[in-house]
Amino acid sequence: MSENTPLVLRERHGRVGLLRLNNPKAYNALSPALLRELMDGLAAWDADEAVGAIVITGTERVFAAGADIKAMSQASAVDMLLSGYVDLFDRLRQVHKPVIAAVAGWALGGGFELAMACDIIVAAENARFGQPEINLGVIPGAGGTQRLTRTVGKYLAMEMVLNDRRLTAEEAARFGLVNRVVPTEQYLDEALKLAQAIAERAPVAVRLGKEAVNYALESTLSAGLAYERRLFYLLFATEDQREGMDAFLNKRSPAWKGR
Ligand code: CAA
């Protein structure tokens, strides 16, 4: 691969912005350069009014095998701190539009953490998920211990983090880690279809719905309910609320303005 080959490919499919991790020789290892391109791509689609939802994918064999172990192997604590590597993952939290991870093959370490930082996960039958950092003498550092535990609970998270238990796509679905499992040859089409369906909905409501669901992971129930109520009232200030309710009452399709 030449030095100028992008590490993340950008394609637009209808109202969906697709980002393909493109370092398959290194199992899409998440080097700082690749992560930076990914986060730049996310920010670009997020700012693009023609895009209503975003999909991140790898190849049919690998989503991403985690941090670039070669690049990290000799790093000091201060090198890691100053590199801002893990901080790059935080940029995903600033994306307002829904982000779907379309996962086939390996999603390990930072690759799994990247998928868990997305809003929805579509898994191919051949997807495999794990946090193998313990084999390297470290632990997950990009949200793995936190997002995994909040999703699957303490006991399975312990086994995955402490003993590298890996999950098949079916197991991941059973434990609520992925939205759906689809035949491997269809995984990207399914993810794009789902993203397109969401992208055609009322954009401000989608944005605030995402914000409200994410707030549930950060707050007490009382604070979350109060927050949700404020966002609900706020939507009555949009033209799309008038349009959606008028369309329902007149048995026609709504034409969303995103205003
Ligand atoms: N970093 C750098 N190179 C990697 C890599 C990684 N995370 N994962 C795979 N590779 C490279 C291998 O070194 C190998 O390179 P060469 O061909 O030059 O030898 C190539 O990709 C293929 O790997 P394998 O020969 O091991 O292929 P396999 O099919 O037998 O196994 C695999 C595939 C299961 C993904 C295995 O490579 C593996 O377990 N990779 C490491 C996964 C891992 O430990 N991830 C966690 C990293 S730490 C982290 O992620 C922390 C964080 O972000 C905060």
PDB file of C-alpha atoms in Angstrom, residues 20-186:
ATOM      1  CA  ARG A  20     -14.251   1.755   5.593  1.00  0.00           C
ATOM      2  CA  LEU A  21     -11.193   0.954   7.689  1.00  0.00           C
ATOM      3  CA  ASN A  22      -8.592   0.241   5.058  1.00  0.00           C
ATOM      4  CA  ASN A  23      -5.463  -1.346   6.491  1.00  0.00           C
ATOM      5  CA  PRO A  24      -6.376  -5.011   5.964  1.00  0.00           C
ATOM      6  CA  LYS A  25      -2.756  -6.246   5.883  1.00  0.00           C
ATOM      7  CA  ALA A  26      -2.380  -5.221   9.533  1.00  0.00           C
ATOM      8  CA  TYR A  27      -5.858  -6.521  10.390  1.00  0.00           C
ATOM      9  CA  ASN A  28      -7.035  -2.898  10.479  1.00  0.00           C
ATOM     10  CA  ALA A  29      -4.884  -2.296  13.551  1.00  0.00           C
ATOM     11  CA  LEU A  30      -5.916   1.082  14.928  1.00  0.00           C
ATOM     12  CA  SER A  31      -2.821   3.197  14.552  1.00  0.00           C
ATOM     13  CA  PRO A  32      -3.133   6.856  15.621  1.00  0.00           C
ATOM     14  CA  ALA A  33      -3.015   7.787  11.914  1.00  0.00           C
ATOM     15  CA  LEU A  34      -5.924   5.480  11.061  1.00  0.00           C
ATOM     16  CA  LEU A  35      -7.952   6.632  14.054  1.00  0.00           C
ATOM     17  CA  ARG A  36      -7.318  10.272  13.169  1.00  0.00           C
ATOM     18  CA  GLU A  37      -8.573   9.668   9.603  1.00  0.00           C
ATOM     19  CA  LEU A  38     -11.591   7.842  10.986  1.00  0.00           C
ATOM     20  CA  MET A  39     -12.474  10.659  13.386  1.00  0.00           C
ATOM     21  CA  ASP A  40     -11.953  13.268  10.649  1.00  0.00           C
ATOM     22  CA  GLY A  41     -14.267  11.233   8.417  1.00  0.00           C
ATOM     23  CA  LEU A  42     -16.904  11.072  11.142  1.00  0.00           C
ATOM     24  CA  ALA A  43     -16.715  14.824  11.711  1.00  0.00           C
ATOM     25  CA  ALA A  44     -17.030  15.452   7.970  1.00  0.00           C
ATOM     26  CA  TRP A  45     -20.149  13.272   7.575  1.00  0.00           C
ATOM     27  CA  ASP A  46     -21.587  14.749  10.762  1.00  0.00           C
ATOM     28  CA  ALA A  47     -21.303  18.240   9.273  1.00  0.00           C
ATOM     29  CA  ASP A  48     -22.742  17.213   5.877  1.00  0.00           C
ATOM     30  CA  GLU A  49     -26.478  17.983   5.587  1.00  0.00           C
ATOM     31  CA  ALA A  50     -26.863  15.410   2.819  1.00  0.00           C
ATOM     32  CA  VAL A  51     -25.956  12.692   5.324  1.00  0.00           C
ATOM     33  CA  GLY A  52     -28.366  11.497   8.010  1.00  0.00           C
ATOM     34  CA  ALA A  53     -26.516   8.480   9.423  1.00  0.00           C
ATOM     35  CA  ILE A  54     -23.016   7.020   9.344  1.00  0.00           C
ATOM     36  CA  VAL A  55     -21.722   3.446   8.996  1.00  0.00           C
ATOM     37  CA  ILE A  56     -18.247   2.293  10.025  1.00  0.00           C
ATOM     38  CA  THR A  57     -17.017  -1.011   8.656  1.00  0.00           C
ATOM     39  CA  GLY A  58     -13.868  -3.002   7.973  1.00  0.00           C
ATOM     40  CA  THR A  59     -13.623  -5.933   5.594  1.00  0.00           C
ATOM     41  CA  GLU A  60     -15.452  -9.249   5.545  1.00  0.00           C
ATOM     42  CA  ARG A  61     -12.510 -10.815   7.447  1.00  0.00           C
ATOM     43  CA  VAL A  62     -11.746  -8.168  10.029  1.00  0.00           C
ATOM     44  CA  PHE A  63     -13.421  -5.124  11.539  1.00  0.00           C
ATOM     45  CA  ALA A  64     -10.341  -4.094  13.541  1.00  0.00           C
ATOM     46  CA  ALA A  65      -7.842  -6.092  15.613  1.00  0.00           C
ATOM     47  CA  GLY A  66      -7.264  -3.317  18.142  1.00  0.00           C
ATOM     48  CA  ALA A  67      -4.434  -0.924  18.782  1.00  0.00           C
ATOM     49  CA  ASP A  68      -1.270  -1.290  16.718  1.00  0.00           C
ATOM     50  CA  ILE A  69       0.733  -3.529  19.064  1.00  0.00           C
ATOM     51  CA  LYS A  70       4.009  -2.959  17.214  1.00  0.00           C
ATOM     52  CA  ALA A  71       3.692   0.805  17.554  1.00  0.00           C
ATOM     53  CA  MET A  72       2.778   0.537  21.273  1.00  0.00           C
ATOM     54  CA  SER A  73       5.245  -2.137  22.324  1.00  0.00           C
ATOM     55  CA  GLN A  74       8.071   0.194  23.383  1.00  0.00           C
ATOM     56  CA  ALA A  75       5.952   3.155  24.502  1.00  0.00           C
ATOM     57  CA  SER A  76       6.316   4.648  27.967  1.00  0.00           C
ATOM     58  CA  ALA A  77       3.349   5.806  30.025  1.00  0.00           C
ATOM     59  CA  VAL A  78       4.196   9.383  29.109  1.00  0.00           C
ATOM     60  CA  ASP A  79       4.451   8.479  25.404  1.00  0.00           C
ATOM     61  CA  MET A  80       0.949   6.979  25.599  1.00  0.00           C
ATOM     62  CA  LEU A  81      -0.396  10.012  27.464  1.00  0.00           C
ATOM     63  CA  LEU A  82       1.129  12.523  25.069  1.00  0.00           C
ATOM     64  CA  SER A  83       0.213  10.581  21.918  1.00  0.00           C
ATOM     65  CA  GLY A  84      -3.460  11.292  22.650  1.00  0.00           C
ATOM     66  CA  TYR A  85      -4.222   7.878  21.129  1.00  0.00           C
ATOM     67  CA  VAL A  86      -6.985   6.884  23.498  1.00  0.00           C
ATOM     68  CA  ASP A  87      -8.339  10.445  23.561  1.00  0.00           C
ATOM     69  CA  LEU A  88      -9.054  10.095  19.845  1.00  0.00           C
ATOM     70  CA  PHE A  89     -11.860   7.658  20.657  1.00  0.00           C
ATOM     71  CA  ASP A  90     -13.633  10.474  22.543  1.00  0.00           C
ATOM     72  CA  ARG A  91     -14.232  12.309  19.286  1.00  0.00           C
ATOM     73  CA  LEU A  92     -16.825   9.649  18.448  1.00  0.00           C
ATOM     74  CA  ARG A  93     -18.905  10.823  21.399  1.00  0.00           C
ATOM     75  CA  GLN A  94     -19.196  14.261  19.840  1.00  0.00           C
ATOM     76  CA  VAL A  95     -20.897  12.955  16.692  1.00  0.00           C
ATOM     77  CA  HIS A  96     -24.562  13.984  16.644  1.00  0.00           C
ATOM     78  CA  LYS A  97     -25.748  11.653  13.890  1.00  0.00           C
ATOM     79  CA  PRO A  98     -26.344   7.948  14.546  1.00  0.00           C
ATOM     80  CA  VAL A  99     -23.267   5.799  13.929  1.00  0.00           C
ATOM     81  CA  ILE A 100     -23.699   2.128  13.042  1.00  0.00           C
ATOM     82  CA  ALA A 101     -20.827  -0.350  13.299  1.00  0.00           C
ATOM     83  CA  ALA A 102     -21.078  -3.041  10.611  1.00  0.00           C
ATOM     84  CA  VAL A 103     -18.856  -5.774  12.020  1.00  0.00           C
ATOM     85  CA  ALA A 104     -17.571  -8.830  10.186  1.00  0.00           C
ATOM     86  CA  GLY A 105     -14.639 -10.956  11.350  1.00  0.00           C
ATOM     87  CA  TRP A 106     -12.483  -9.870  14.260  1.00  0.00           C
ATOM     88  CA  ALA A 107     -13.452  -6.970  16.525  1.00  0.00           C
ATOM     89  CA  LEU A 108     -10.749  -7.169  19.179  1.00  0.00           C
ATOM     90  CA  GLY A 109      -9.379  -4.795  21.781  1.00  0.00           C
ATOM     91  CA  GLY A 110      -9.714  -1.237  20.513  1.00  0.00           C
ATOM     92  CA  GLY A 111     -11.658  -2.629  17.529  1.00  0.00           C
ATOM     93  CA  PHE A 112     -14.329  -3.974  19.848  1.00  0.00           C
ATOM     94  CA  GLU A 113     -14.200  -0.746  21.871  1.00  0.00           C
ATOM     95  CA  LEU A 114     -14.728   1.209  18.670  1.00  0.00           C
ATOM     96  CA  ALA A 115     -17.807  -0.898  17.832  1.00  0.00           C
ATOM     97  CA  MET A 116     -19.175  -0.458  21.366  1.00  0.00           C
ATOM     98  CA  ALA A 117     -18.719   3.324  21.121  1.00  0.00           C
ATOM     99  CA  CYS A 118     -21.096   3.321  18.127  1.00  0.00           C
ATOM    100  CA  ASP A 119     -24.882   3.591  18.551  1.00  0.00           C
ATOM    101  CA  ILE A 120     -25.959   0.383  16.824  1.00  0.00           C
ATOM    102  CA  ILE A 121     -24.020  -2.775  15.923  1.00  0.00           C
ATOM    103  CA  VAL A 122     -24.911  -5.011  12.970  1.00  0.00           C
ATOM    104  CA  ALA A 123     -22.887  -8.217  13.139  1.00  0.00           C
ATOM    105  CA  ALA A 124     -22.063 -10.696  10.403  1.00  0.00           C
ATOM    106  CA  GLU A 125     -22.358 -14.373  11.347  1.00  0.00           C
ATOM    107  CA  ASN A 126     -18.557 -14.598  11.277  1.00  0.00           C
ATOM    108  CA  ALA A 127     -18.031 -11.677  13.702  1.00  0.00           C
ATOM    109  CA  ARG A 128     -15.963 -12.386  16.818  1.00  0.00           C
ATOM    110  CA  PHE A 129     -15.686  -9.988  19.764  1.00  0.00           C
ATOM    111  CA  GLY A 130     -13.106  -9.862  22.526  1.00  0.00           C
ATOM    112  CA  GLN A 131     -10.868  -7.831  24.824  1.00  0.00           C
ATOM    113  CA  PRO A 132      -7.558  -9.729  24.605  1.00  0.00           C
ATOM    114  CA  GLU A 133      -5.415  -6.988  26.196  1.00  0.00           C
ATOM    115  CA  ILE A 134      -4.763  -9.235  29.202  1.00  0.00           C
ATOM    116  CA  ASN A 135      -2.533 -11.370  26.922  1.00  0.00           C
ATOM    117  CA  LEU A 136      -0.356  -8.278  26.417  1.00  0.00           C
ATOM    118  CA  GLY A 137      -0.062  -7.480  30.112  1.00  0.00           C
ATOM    119  CA  VAL A 138      -2.511  -4.554  29.990  1.00  0.00           C
ATOM    120  CA  ILE A 139      -6.264  -3.904  30.159  1.00  0.00           C
ATOM    121  CA  PRO A 140      -8.671  -2.184  27.749  1.00  0.00           C
ATOM    122  CA  GLY A 141      -8.065   1.568  27.701  1.00  0.00           C
ATOM    123  CA  ALA A 142     -10.609   2.922  25.230  1.00  0.00           C
ATOM    124  CA  GLY A 143     -13.803   2.271  27.146  1.00  0.00           C
ATOM    125  CA  GLY A 144     -13.897  -1.539  27.107  1.00  0.00           C
ATOM    126  CA  THR A 145     -14.220  -2.145  30.828  1.00  0.00           C
ATOM    127  CA  GLN A 146     -16.943   0.502  31.100  1.00  0.00           C
ATOM    128  CA  ARG A 147     -19.144   0.022  28.037  1.00  0.00           C
ATOM    129  CA  LEU A 148     -18.889  -3.762  28.128  1.00  0.00           C
ATOM    130  CA  THR A 149     -19.852  -3.931  31.805  1.00  0.00           C
ATOM    131  CA  ARG A 150     -22.787  -1.565  31.328  1.00  0.00           C
ATOM    132  CA  THR A 151     -24.046  -3.770  28.488  1.00  0.00           C
ATOM    133  CA  VAL A 152     -23.426  -7.359  29.603  1.00  0.00           C
ATOM    134  CA  GLY A 153     -23.071  -6.926  33.373  1.00  0.00           C
ATOM    135  CA  LYS A 154     -20.193  -7.580  35.733  1.00  0.00           C
ATOM    136  CA  TYR A 155     -19.706 -11.324  35.485  1.00  0.00           C
ATOM    137  CA  LEU A 156     -19.311 -11.828  31.761  1.00  0.00           C
ATOM    138  CA  ALA A 157     -17.302  -8.591  31.530  1.00  0.00           C
ATOM    139  CA  MET A 158     -14.903  -9.973  34.147  1.00  0.00           C
ATOM    140  CA  GLU A 159     -14.395 -13.170  32.176  1.00  0.00           C
ATOM    141  CA  MET A 160     -13.797 -11.266  28.954  1.00  0.00           C
ATOM    142  CA  VAL A 161     -11.405  -8.716  30.459  1.00  0.00           C
ATOM    143  CA  LEU A 162      -9.542 -11.024  32.835  1.00  0.00           C
ATOM    144  CA  ASN A 163      -9.400 -14.198  30.756  1.00  0.00           C
ATOM    145  CA  ASP A 164      -9.832 -13.186  27.102  1.00  0.00           C
ATOM    146  CA  ARG A 165     -13.182 -14.891  26.661  1.00  0.00           C
ATOM    147  CA  ARG A 166     -14.262 -14.202  23.091  1.00  0.00           C
ATOM    148  CA  LEU A 167     -17.843 -14.135  21.843  1.00  0.00           C
ATOM    149  CA  THR A 168     -19.330 -15.386  18.616  1.00  0.00           C
ATOM    150  CA  ALA A 169     -21.862 -13.174  16.866  1.00  0.00           C
ATOM    151  CA  GLU A 170     -24.698 -15.351  18.203  1.00  0.00           C
ATOM    152  CA  GLU A 171     -23.396 -15.062  21.771  1.00  0.00           C
ATOM    153  CA  ALA A 172     -22.983 -11.304  21.376  1.00  0.00           C
ATOM    154  CA  ALA A 173     -26.623 -11.079  20.269  1.00  0.00           C
ATOM    155  CA  ARG A 174     -27.730 -13.221  23.213  1.00  0.00           C
ATOM    156  CA  PHE A 175     -25.918 -10.914  25.642  1.00  0.00           C
ATOM    157  CA  GLY A 176     -27.390  -7.757  24.066  1.00  0.00           C
ATOM    158  CA  LEU A 177     -24.096  -6.591  22.584  1.00  0.00           C
ATOM    159  CA  VAL A 178     -25.287  -6.392  18.988  1.00  0.00           C
ATOM    160  CA  ASN A 179     -28.593  -5.408  17.405  1.00  0.00           C
ATOM    161  CA  ARG A 180     -28.759  -8.245  14.897  1.00  0.00           C
ATOM    162  CA  VAL A 181     -26.767 -11.020  13.276  1.00  0.00           C
ATOM    163  CA  VAL A 182     -27.017 -11.423   9.512  1.00  0.00           C
ATOM    164  CA  PRO A 183     -25.413 -13.717   6.920  1.00  0.00           C
ATOM    165  CA  THR A 184     -21.844 -12.579   6.379  1.00  0.00           C
ATOM    166  CA  GLU A 185     -22.285 -11.715   2.698  1.00  0.00           C
ATOM    167  CA  GLN A 186     -25.160  -9.359   3.597  1.00  0.00           C
TER     168      GLN A 186
END
